[in-house]
C-alpha cells in the first residue's frame, strides 16, 4: 500500500492522469445526500429538476415558469415567483423549531475570543439590523458597501441587506482605500458598513481610516456604520458616522421580511477582468439561492443536525458569499467562522479549531494545503482530526500531490475530497464530484453536477474527444453550453461588456466562455488547467495583469510596465512585473525603486497584488503592432526556453531583459 502511494506521488504532476481513482467508502455512499439518481433525474428533464431544487426553498409566491432564455444571455429563472432570501436563511429554521441550533461558532483571531450564535439569535440580530438600515433611509434597490473583517456583524449586515432587497457589495478588507473608492463609486453606494479596526496577526490595525479616505469628497455615501471590533482610536465625522451598537442595538427585533421577485438583484461582487477596471458581477435572488443551496447540500453532503461545517474563505470573495453565508445558512447548517489567518498565533490554529469544534467538513484552497504541506506532518499529527469526514478544495487547480497529502493527513486516507470548479460569475459550484457517488481522480474536478452542462471545445466549438487519455494532452476551452440558475445576470451598468466578455467567443453557439483552459481525461472527466486570459490566480485570488500594470504606471518613475503570472510552488501563480523607468529615474537606486513600486501596488490595489518580482528592463518584447508579448515574458519569468519569437519586432530585447534579471 505504502509503495503504491509513493509511486503515484513520484509520477508527480506533469502527467496527472493515473489509472487509479478513489471511490467513496460503502458507508459514505450509503448515507450520502446525493446518489446516482440525481444525475438521472436531471438528465431526464433538466428544467423540472431545477424546479424541484428551487422548491427546497420557501417561496412567498410560487413560480410557474422555470427559465426564460428568450433574451439570452440575460436569463430569468423562476421569474414569476417571489421570496425573501434572508427569510430562507434564518427565519424559516426558527419556525421549523430549530431556533436553538447553533448557526455560527465564531472564532476570533485573539485566542479565547469566541461567540456562539443560534438561529434564533441570528434572526433577532438580522431583524434589528434591517430595522436600523431602514431608519438610515435605505430602501429596496439601494447599494451598500460592506468593508469588514470576518466578524459576525459582517454576515448579519449581508443578511439584513438581503432582507430589505438592498444590494450588498462586499469589498475584501485587504483592499486599499483607492480600490474601495472605485467600487463605491461604480455602485453608487449610499452606505458603507465597516469596523473601527481589525486584527492582523495579534495586532489591532485600523480599517476605518481607509473608509474615511475612500469616502472623502465622494458624492453618494450618506452614512458610515461602524462596528466596534478593536477599540482603537478613530476619527469621527459627526452626522455621517454612526456606531453599529447605537443604531442596531436600539432597534426592534421584529421585522417582517417583504417578498421580492426571484430576479430582484441580491448582490454585487467585483472581480478582476482582462482590463484594469474591476467588473461588478450581478447576482439575483431565486436562481442564486436555489443553486447555492442545492450544491451546498449535495456536494458537501450536509447533515444539518450533526455536521460542523467550516469554509475558510473570506466573505470578501464569492466563496465566502456562497459557501459561508447563503449556502450553509439556507440549509440550516452549523458552521465555524474564523476571523484570522491560519498562522495566528501559530500554525496550529486551524487544527486546533477543527479539534475543538469537532469540524466534520472542511473547505479550503489548494494554496493553503500546499503551505501546510511545506510545514510538514508534525503539526497536524499533534491534533485529533478524526471528526473530519469530507474535504473540499476551491479556487485553483489542485495538484495531485497536494490532493493526496490533503486526503492522507487531514482525512486519514479515507475521506472523500470534492474539488469544486466554479467562478464569481457562476455563483455556485458547477463541476465537482458528488462525494457519495464519484470515483475521484486527484487533480480533476471530474464532471458537471446534475443539472449543469459544460463542454471542452476547440477554436471552432467542436467538442474535444473525451478519453484521449495518457500523454496526449489535448486541451481546449471550457464552456458552459446551457444556462444555470445561479449564473451572473450581468456586469453592473455595462451590458455590452457582459456580452463581450463572456458570450462573444462562442457567440454563434450561444455559449458562455469561462476563461479557463481544460482537457478531458481517460474517463471523460474534466481537468481544468487554469486561466487562458490575462487574469492571474494568486493564492486563489483573481488579479488582472492590467490592474497591476496600471498601478505601476501610476508611479511617476515608470514609463511602461508589463505583468505576467509565473507559476509558484505555493501560491499557484506569482506576480512578475517588468518595468521600464523614465530616463530621469535611471540613476535611482534599483532596490529602493523596486521596493517603492511594490509598495505602490499594495496601496493602489491591495497587499495581495504586490508583485513577487519586479525587473527593471530597458525594453519590452512587442509585436510589430505594438502588443506586449506576455507569453514570452512568462517564459522568461519561469526560466524556460523562449517560445516562438518570430513575430517580435526586435528579438534582441531578450538579451537585455535576461541580463537585467
Ligand atoms: C479558478 C472562485 C481549477 C478558475 C470560486 C476560475 C479553479 C477562477 C477551481 C474563478 C478548481 C476555481 N480547479 N481552477 N477547482 N476553482 N478555479 O471568480 O481559473 O475567484 O476561472 O471564483 O478560479 O475564480 P473566482
XYZ file of C-alpha atoms and ligand atoms in Angstrom:
686
model
C 0.000 0.000 0.000
C 2.666 2.421 1.054
C 4.663 1.745 -2.093
C 1.701 2.314 -4.285
C 1.169 5.768 -2.831
C 4.829 6.583 -3.317
C 4.706 5.540 -6.935
C 1.738 7.785 -7.554
C 3.416 10.693 -5.869
C 6.600 10.303 -7.791
C 4.676 10.345 -11.044
C 4.233 13.863 -9.875
C 2.191 16.479 -11.558
C 3.410 16.539 -15.087
C 1.441 13.555 -16.202
C -1.521 13.914 -13.950
C -3.506 11.049 -15.367
C -3.275 7.906 -13.282
C -5.455 4.904 -13.683
C -6.465 4.636 -10.069
C -9.416 6.527 -8.742
C -10.655 6.936 -5.211
C -14.175 5.616 -4.787
C -16.247 6.677 -1.784
C -16.414 4.143 1.011
C -19.518 1.974 1.072
C -20.531 3.614 4.307
C -20.241 7.119 2.919
C -22.117 6.177 -0.238
C -24.910 4.568 1.732
C -25.596 7.656 3.829
C -24.941 10.301 1.191
C -27.495 13.002 0.414
C -26.834 12.650 -3.298
C -26.973 9.377 -5.188
C -26.706 8.428 -8.878
C -30.395 9.112 -9.071
C -29.711 12.838 -9.068
C -27.889 12.599 -12.420
C -30.697 10.540 -13.892
C -33.447 12.918 -12.769
C -31.587 15.947 -14.090
C -30.848 14.199 -17.354
C -34.488 13.187 -17.831
C -35.854 16.732 -17.534
C -33.416 19.483 -16.703
C -35.903 22.254 -16.042
C -38.194 20.058 -13.958
C -35.110 19.096 -11.973
C -34.297 22.754 -11.279
C -37.902 23.456 -10.331
C -37.631 20.656 -7.788
C -34.412 22.124 -6.389
C -35.982 25.593 -6.221
C -38.807 24.105 -4.207
C -36.386 23.153 -1.458
C -36.671 26.867 -0.650
C -39.622 28.658 0.821
C -41.467 30.879 -1.692
C -43.925 33.602 -0.709
C -45.400 33.307 -4.190
C -44.690 30.044 -6.014
C -43.216 30.311 -9.507
C -44.896 28.772 -12.527
C -42.154 29.408 -15.075
C -38.694 27.906 -14.627
C -36.486 29.550 -17.244
C -36.920 32.407 -19.656
C -33.951 32.441 -22.022
C -35.652 34.467 -24.711
C -33.380 37.448 -24.132
C -30.153 35.481 -23.942
C -27.624 35.993 -22.488
C -29.842 37.745 -19.932
C -31.526 34.881 -18.113
C -34.602 34.889 -15.943
C -35.141 31.991 -13.583
C -38.360 31.349 -11.655
C -39.347 34.866 -12.748
C -42.933 34.982 -11.517
C -42.053 33.629 -8.062
C -41.361 35.783 -5.023
C -39.232 35.051 -1.994
C -37.097 36.633 0.686
C -33.531 35.335 0.763
C -32.907 36.327 4.365
C -36.136 34.638 5.497
C -34.915 31.475 3.784
C -31.558 31.638 5.541
C -32.800 32.500 9.006
C -36.488 32.714 9.931
C -37.677 29.501 8.409
C -35.243 27.451 10.502
C -36.567 29.114 13.627
C -40.139 28.492 12.500
C -39.269 24.847 11.908
C -38.293 24.549 15.575
C -34.520 24.795 15.107
C -34.021 28.180 16.732
C -31.687 26.704 19.337
C -29.386 25.170 16.766
C -26.022 26.898 16.501
C -25.756 28.780 13.234
C -22.284 30.181 13.803
C -19.428 29.179 16.048
C -17.468 32.351 15.640
C -13.764 32.185 16.469
C -11.913 35.480 16.807
C -8.292 35.928 15.900
C -7.252 36.607 19.527
C -7.229 33.230 21.269
C -10.261 32.736 23.548
C -12.267 35.358 21.700
C -15.315 33.382 20.610
C -19.086 33.696 20.223
C -21.801 31.195 19.591
C -24.863 32.368 17.701
C -28.008 30.283 17.374
C -30.508 30.614 14.548
C -32.934 32.374 16.911
C -30.257 34.886 17.911
C -29.272 35.381 14.299
C -32.888 36.116 13.403
C -33.133 38.780 16.110
C -29.861 40.399 15.145
C -30.633 40.412 11.411
C -34.064 41.884 12.124
C -32.589 44.625 14.298
C -30.004 45.432 11.639
C -32.712 45.525 8.944
C -34.724 47.978 11.047
C -31.623 50.088 11.625
C -30.795 50.216 7.918
C -34.364 51.251 7.169
C -34.025 54.037 9.752
C -30.907 55.186 7.910
C -33.021 55.609 4.804
C -32.210 52.502 2.807
C -34.814 51.087 0.500
C -35.030 48.163 -1.872
C -32.692 48.600 -4.830
C -30.100 50.699 -2.957
C -26.465 49.575 -2.681
C -24.440 49.149 0.492
C -20.681 48.598 0.586
C -19.526 46.204 3.299
C -15.835 46.523 4.142
C -15.276 44.331 7.151
C -13.121 41.597 8.581
C -14.672 38.240 9.406
C -16.852 39.304 12.306
C -20.424 38.035 12.812
C -21.764 41.529 12.079
C -20.484 41.210 8.513
C -22.770 38.229 7.943
C -25.600 39.961 9.768
C -25.120 43.028 7.557
C -25.301 40.943 4.384
C -28.468 39.200 5.533
C -30.039 42.486 6.640
C -29.444 43.930 3.166
C -30.922 40.826 1.553
C -33.925 41.103 3.853
C -34.620 44.621 2.561
C -33.932 43.928 -1.093
C -30.884 46.183 -0.794
C -27.833 45.005 -2.746
C -24.627 44.465 -0.833
C -21.240 44.918 -2.372
C -18.729 43.287 -0.077
C -15.222 44.614 -0.569
C -12.410 42.463 0.825
C -10.980 44.243 3.882
C -7.470 43.727 2.481
C -8.221 46.082 -0.388
C -6.819 49.592 -0.229
C -8.775 52.828 0.150
C -8.463 53.552 -3.543
C -9.768 50.120 -4.536
C -12.663 50.614 -2.108
C -13.379 54.051 -3.542
C -13.539 52.718 -7.099
C -16.074 50.086 -6.028
C -18.185 52.534 -4.007
C -18.236 54.933 -6.947
C -19.159 52.313 -9.504
C -22.056 51.017 -7.399
C -23.045 54.492 -6.192
C -23.340 53.068 -2.709
C -25.401 55.010 -0.200
C -23.929 53.441 2.885
C -20.690 51.825 3.991
C -20.534 49.343 6.857
C -17.113 48.809 8.416
C -15.274 48.233 11.696
C -13.013 50.522 13.666
C -10.114 48.181 13.121
C -9.150 44.588 12.549
C -6.736 42.078 13.991
C -3.732 41.164 11.928
C -1.504 38.555 13.490
C -2.331 39.601 17.016
C -2.204 43.342 16.393
C -5.147 45.700 16.123
C -4.821 47.816 12.997
C -7.139 50.474 11.651
C -9.734 49.817 8.983
C -11.994 52.843 9.332
C -9.149 55.127 8.190
C -9.324 53.547 4.741
C -13.067 54.206 4.634
C -12.510 57.848 5.660
C -10.061 58.189 2.815
C -12.329 56.406 0.346
C -15.443 58.467 1.061
C -13.737 61.858 1.386
C -15.348 64.066 -1.241
C -17.367 61.124 -2.520
C -20.879 62.089 -3.538
C -23.191 59.152 -2.864
C -22.326 57.827 0.614
C -24.614 59.283 3.265
C -23.569 57.270 6.292
C -20.790 55.064 7.552
C -21.869 52.472 10.110
C -19.006 51.355 12.331
C -18.812 48.123 14.316
C -16.530 48.401 17.319
C -14.166 45.480 16.990
C -10.784 46.511 18.374
C -11.488 49.668 20.380
C -8.636 51.554 18.721
C -8.884 55.308 18.308
C -10.545 56.504 15.140
C -11.530 59.780 13.558
C -15.228 60.552 13.671
C -17.316 62.538 11.240
C -20.425 63.731 13.078
C -23.620 63.308 11.155
C -22.048 60.874 8.712
C -20.663 58.221 11.051
C -22.808 56.112 13.353
C -21.924 53.259 15.662
C -23.458 49.883 14.889
C -24.150 49.319 18.580
C -26.050 52.607 18.779
C -28.323 52.043 15.826
C -28.650 48.252 15.779
C -28.893 47.509 19.488
C -31.584 50.134 19.858
C -33.694 48.776 17.007
C -36.628 46.422 17.357
C -36.100 42.705 16.797
C -39.426 42.475 14.998
C -39.122 42.738 11.288
C -41.415 41.244 8.700
C -39.461 40.450 5.553
C -41.067 41.541 2.303
C -41.121 39.141 -0.629
C -39.131 40.131 -3.709
C -39.214 38.917 -7.283
C -36.939 35.977 -7.954
C -34.972 38.212 -10.310
C -34.599 41.010 -7.767
C -30.857 41.773 -7.510
C -29.241 40.286 -4.405
C -25.663 41.450 -4.553
C -22.802 42.901 -6.499
C -19.341 41.434 -6.234
C -16.383 42.963 -8.018
C -13.886 40.733 -9.718
C -10.894 41.227 -11.962
C -11.223 41.005 -15.671
C -8.813 41.478 -18.501
C -8.881 45.262 -18.243
C -7.818 47.440 -15.335
C -11.391 48.191 -14.303
C -12.966 45.600 -11.984
C -16.335 44.225 -13.040
C -19.353 44.379 -10.751
C -20.851 40.921 -11.133
C -24.598 40.975 -10.541
C -26.424 38.088 -8.877
C -30.141 37.862 -8.279
C -32.256 36.130 -5.671
C -34.220 32.990 -6.577
C -31.856 31.299 -9.002
C -28.771 32.132 -6.981
C -30.208 30.767 -3.770
C -31.592 27.670 -5.483
C -28.277 26.504 -6.886
C -26.303 27.708 -3.877
C -28.458 25.742 -1.500
C -28.612 22.674 -3.750
C -24.859 22.498 -4.308
C -24.069 23.091 -0.660
C -26.425 20.310 0.366
C -25.274 17.739 -2.177
C -21.588 18.485 -2.750
C -20.871 18.886 0.968
C -23.340 16.189 1.954
C -24.641 18.468 4.689
C -26.464 16.879 7.614
C -27.673 19.991 9.460
C -28.394 18.103 12.685
C -24.907 16.692 13.115
C -22.328 18.341 10.886
C -19.979 21.122 11.840
C -19.017 22.717 8.567
C -16.097 25.077 8.030
C -15.362 27.089 4.905
C -12.130 29.029 5.367
C -12.838 31.650 2.690
C -13.202 35.343 3.452
C -16.614 36.953 2.864
C -14.795 39.354 0.516
C -14.727 36.620 -2.146
C -17.505 34.711 -3.827
C -16.685 31.544 -1.891
C -17.420 33.469 1.284
C -20.750 34.658 -0.113
C -21.942 31.314 -1.376
C -20.409 28.754 0.976
C -20.107 30.750 4.174
C -23.283 32.808 4.083
C -26.038 31.735 1.701
C -25.275 28.015 1.267
C -24.848 26.864 4.874
C -27.485 29.209 6.278
C -30.104 28.280 3.682
C -29.559 24.664 4.705
C -29.769 25.401 8.420
C -26.258 24.103 8.984
C -23.928 24.714 11.917
C -20.652 26.243 10.904
C -17.381 27.663 12.135
C -16.456 31.192 11.061
C -12.863 32.128 11.813
C -11.642 35.705 11.824
C -7.903 35.298 11.498
C -5.117 33.825 9.447
C -4.034 30.165 9.653
C -0.766 31.061 11.351
C -2.201 33.170 14.131
C -0.809 32.872 16.737
C 0.841 29.653 15.476
C 0.486 27.258 12.547
C -1.554 25.019 14.801
C -4.561 27.315 14.700
C -6.684 25.593 12.042
C -6.011 22.186 13.527
C -6.903 23.424 16.991
C -10.195 24.772 15.683
C -11.029 21.527 13.883
C -10.292 19.627 17.075
C -12.105 21.967 19.438
C -15.334 22.255 17.456
C -15.290 18.756 16.002
C -15.338 20.074 12.434
C -16.697 17.410 10.079
C -16.463 19.191 6.715
C -13.535 21.442 5.817
C -13.452 23.517 2.618
C -10.301 25.416 1.703
C -7.941 26.443 -1.097
C -5.012 24.483 -2.588
C -2.583 27.247 -1.706
C -3.254 26.693 1.986
C -2.914 22.947 1.627
C 0.476 23.458 -0.019
C 1.511 25.793 2.780
C 0.590 23.158 5.367
C 2.420 20.586 3.295
C 5.610 22.617 3.444
C 5.335 22.880 7.203
C 5.160 19.112 7.385
C 3.039 16.443 9.000
C 4.218 17.084 12.514
C 1.790 19.926 13.167
C -1.407 18.128 12.123
C -0.161 14.946 13.775
C -0.399 16.659 17.147
C -4.161 17.080 16.762
C -7.166 14.832 16.686
C -8.677 15.378 13.254
C -10.846 12.277 13.323
C -14.084 14.294 13.220
C -13.408 15.177 9.570
C -15.473 13.176 7.107
C -15.346 15.310 3.958
C -12.795 17.723 2.486
C -13.205 20.335 -0.207
C -10.940 22.382 -2.438
C -11.614 25.515 -4.481
C -10.055 28.434 -6.290
C -7.380 26.925 -8.497
C -6.307 23.576 -9.845
C -5.146 21.345 -7.017
C -2.028 19.420 -7.915
C -2.347 15.653 -7.335
C 0.439 15.642 -4.783
C -1.347 18.221 -2.624
C -4.631 16.364 -3.130
C -3.129 13.110 -1.783
C -1.435 14.866 1.085
C -4.727 16.530 1.996
C -6.540 13.227 1.985
C -3.846 11.378 3.909
C -3.036 13.987 6.515
C -6.410 15.658 7.054
C -8.614 12.808 6.023
C -6.888 9.710 7.471
C -6.706 8.441 3.904
C -10.423 7.802 3.878
C -12.453 10.983 3.460
C -13.709 11.917 0.019
C -12.342 15.140 -1.461
C -14.546 17.384 -3.554
C -12.505 19.514 -5.933
C -15.035 22.172 -6.880
C -14.732 24.264 -10.025
C -16.716 27.460 -10.297
C -16.337 31.250 -10.556
C -17.646 34.526 -9.184
C -19.718 34.620 -12.352
C -21.212 31.142 -11.997
C -22.370 31.979 -8.463
C -22.014 28.447 -7.181
C -20.322 25.131 -7.900
C -20.600 23.819 -11.466
C -18.113 20.968 -11.783
C -17.379 18.709 -8.848
C -17.572 15.141 -7.678
C -20.623 14.088 -5.694
C -18.891 12.668 -2.636
C -21.039 9.553 -2.267
C -21.113 8.728 -5.958
C -17.979 9.744 -7.838
C -14.731 7.819 -8.061
C -12.424 10.803 -7.814
C -9.067 11.303 -9.503
C -6.596 13.544 -7.662
C -6.363 16.841 -9.532
C -9.581 16.593 -11.510
C -12.835 18.377 -10.684
C -14.431 15.424 -12.518
C -17.834 16.114 -14.123
C -20.571 18.761 -14.243
C -23.071 18.491 -11.407
C -26.560 17.183 -12.146
C -28.444 19.985 -13.904
C -25.251 21.586 -15.255
C -23.823 21.290 -18.717
C -20.199 22.000 -19.607
C -18.001 21.090 -22.558
C -14.405 21.376 -23.639
C -14.187 22.602 -27.201
C -11.619 23.662 -29.776
C -11.338 27.034 -31.514
C -14.297 26.257 -33.742
C -16.514 24.982 -30.970
C -16.073 21.286 -31.742
C -16.174 19.196 -28.617
C -12.852 17.530 -27.868
C -12.855 13.781 -27.822
C -13.297 12.611 -24.272
C -10.847 9.910 -23.363
C -7.796 10.943 -25.342
C -6.130 9.688 -22.218
C -2.495 9.485 -21.244
C 0.222 11.520 -22.802
C -1.818 13.078 -25.500
C -2.868 16.155 -23.614
C -5.157 17.945 -25.972
C -6.561 20.995 -24.300
C -9.364 23.323 -25.251
C -11.779 25.945 -23.947
C -14.101 25.254 -21.070
C -17.609 26.418 -21.969
C -20.984 26.257 -20.281
C -23.432 25.470 -23.026
C -26.692 25.748 -21.090
C -27.917 28.464 -18.701
C -27.874 27.652 -14.990
C -29.869 29.188 -12.111
C -27.041 30.961 -10.266
C -25.463 32.448 -13.369
C -24.484 36.102 -13.292
C -27.170 38.344 -14.718
C -24.718 40.917 -15.979
C -21.966 43.376 -15.202
C -23.231 46.338 -13.201
C -24.042 49.192 -15.577
C -22.315 47.597 -18.558
C -24.405 45.152 -20.611
C -22.038 45.415 -23.575
C -19.041 44.390 -21.547
C -21.066 41.460 -20.216
C -21.780 40.207 -23.734
C -18.304 40.901 -24.977
C -16.501 39.264 -22.050
C -18.414 36.041 -21.703
C -20.589 35.489 -24.738
C -18.632 36.683 -27.756
C -16.032 33.913 -28.049
C -18.734 31.370 -28.936
C -21.476 33.815 -29.905
C -22.705 31.663 -32.724
C -23.392 28.756 -30.413
C -24.651 30.946 -27.566
C -22.194 29.504 -25.046
C -20.608 31.065 -22.007
C -16.811 31.029 -22.149
C -15.333 30.795 -18.681
C -11.790 31.972 -19.476
C -10.306 28.615 -18.441
C -8.478 26.013 -20.450
C -9.257 22.349 -19.775
C -8.849 18.834 -21.122
C -10.665 15.537 -20.870
C -9.199 12.591 -19.018
C -9.489 8.952 -19.981
C -12.937 8.546 -18.460
C -14.291 11.773 -19.896
C -13.659 13.681 -16.669
C -12.619 17.331 -16.791
C -9.160 18.592 -15.864
C -9.207 22.356 -15.508
C -5.830 23.789 -16.465
C -6.272 27.415 -15.437
C -6.942 30.808 -16.947
C -6.034 31.405 -20.528
C -6.780 35.129 -20.469
C -4.824 37.921 -18.804
C -6.135 37.075 -15.378
C -3.697 35.727 -12.799
C -4.642 33.423 -9.961
C -2.536 34.138 -6.891
C -3.418 32.023 -3.863
C -6.864 31.633 -5.367
C -7.318 35.398 -5.783
C -8.100 36.713 -9.209
C -5.946 39.659 -10.192
C -5.715 41.060 -13.689
C -2.384 41.850 -15.266
C -3.855 45.155 -16.498
C -4.825 46.231 -12.984
C -1.277 45.763 -11.697
C 0.197 47.386 -14.793
C -1.952 50.438 -14.333
C -0.913 50.699 -10.666
C 2.736 50.539 -11.753
C 2.498 53.155 -14.476
C 0.680 55.326 -11.927
C 4.117 55.855 -10.381
C 5.860 58.908 -11.741
C 9.059 56.987 -12.423
C 7.557 54.293 -14.640
C 7.338 54.698 -18.378
C 5.921 51.264 -19.205
C 5.040 48.089 -17.393
C 4.139 44.535 -18.295
C 2.916 41.985 -15.794
C 2.654 38.222 -16.038
C 1.692 35.400 -13.697
C 4.534 32.899 -13.324
C 3.980 29.531 -11.684
C 4.770 29.368 -7.991
C 5.019 26.309 -5.762
C 2.832 27.703 -3.012
C 0.605 30.391 -4.426
C -0.142 28.713 -7.756
C 0.900 31.810 -9.645
C 3.030 34.743 -8.572
C 3.049 38.230 -9.998
C 6.144 39.155 -12.011
C 6.460 42.651 -13.350
C 8.790 44.113 -15.962
C 9.115 47.877 -15.921
C 10.869 50.486 -17.984
C 11.875 53.524 -15.945
C 11.696 57.066 -17.215
C 15.112 58.404 -18.150
C 15.347 60.788 -15.231
C 14.929 57.869 -12.825
C 17.620 55.784 -14.445
C 20.157 56.654 -11.786
C 17.909 55.913 -8.797
C 18.947 53.040 -6.590
C 17.303 49.991 -8.156
C 16.405 48.247 -4.916
C 14.798 51.357 -3.493
C 12.866 51.870 -6.668
C 11.643 48.286 -6.767
C 10.555 48.476 -3.132
C 8.726 51.677 -3.793
C 6.912 50.155 -6.741
C 5.881 47.084 -4.780
C 4.505 49.413 -2.144
C 2.712 51.423 -4.762
C 0.824 48.346 -5.979
C -0.088 47.417 -2.414
C -1.576 50.857 -1.778
C -3.279 51.143 -5.133
C -4.856 47.686 -5.039
C -4.019 45.503 -2.062
C -1.044 43.756 -0.463
C -2.274 40.571 -2.169
C -1.407 42.166 -5.526
C 2.144 43.119 -4.539
C 4.455 41.646 -7.203
C 6.828 38.890 -6.099
C 9.416 40.234 -8.518
C 9.883 43.481 -10.351
C 12.541 43.632 -13.035
C 13.746 46.923 -14.345
C 14.350 46.385 -18.060
C 15.465 48.583 -20.933
C 12.731 47.379 -23.286
C 9.649 45.162 -23.511
C 9.073 42.499 -26.140
C 6.466 43.733 -28.588
C 4.879 42.582 -31.778
C 5.018 44.764 -34.832
C 1.576 46.048 -33.956
C 2.840 47.147 -30.549
C 1.266 44.401 -28.424
C 3.313 43.246 -25.475
C 4.092 39.538 -25.791
C 3.241 38.321 -22.329
C 3.729 34.720 -23.353
C 7.427 35.385 -23.852
C 7.719 37.280 -20.592
C 6.167 34.287 -18.874
C 8.855 32.117 -20.431
C 11.477 34.452 -19.016
C 9.836 34.630 -15.597
C 9.621 30.849 -15.393
C 13.160 30.399 -16.691
C 12.094 28.495 -19.812
C 13.452 28.392 -23.309
C 11.767 31.122 -25.279
C 8.800 30.123 -27.371
C 8.267 31.365 -30.892
C 9.814 34.808 -31.217
C 9.289 35.252 -34.926
C 6.605 37.914 -34.564
C 8.785 40.049 -32.325
C 9.739 43.444 -33.551
C 13.194 43.219 -32.063
C 14.313 39.757 -30.924
C 17.400 41.140 -29.261
C 15.359 42.720 -26.443
C 15.579 39.413 -24.646
C 19.284 39.579 -24.209
C 18.735 42.862 -22.415
C 15.829 41.542 -20.349
C 17.724 38.442 -19.310
C 20.753 40.470 -18.397
C 18.669 42.577 -16.065
C 17.050 39.644 -14.266
C -10.115 29.026 -10.941
C -13.546 31.181 -7.172
C -9.273 24.692 -11.129
C -10.524 29.084 -12.404
C -14.658 30.192 -6.800
C -11.711 30.020 -12.388
C -10.326 26.589 -10.389
C -11.323 31.013 -11.321
C -11.094 25.818 -9.480
C -12.502 31.667 -10.659
C -10.863 24.409 -9.429
C -11.678 27.902 -9.316
N -9.945 23.905 -10.273
N -9.432 26.017 -11.204
N -11.496 23.610 -8.588
N -11.919 26.668 -8.829
N -10.710 27.873 -10.245
O -14.039 34.029 -9.552
O -9.469 29.627 -13.147
O -12.382 33.912 -7.637
O -11.938 30.644 -13.623
O -14.048 32.105 -8.066
O -10.582 30.238 -10.362
O -12.088 32.473 -9.589
P -13.135 33.223 -8.680
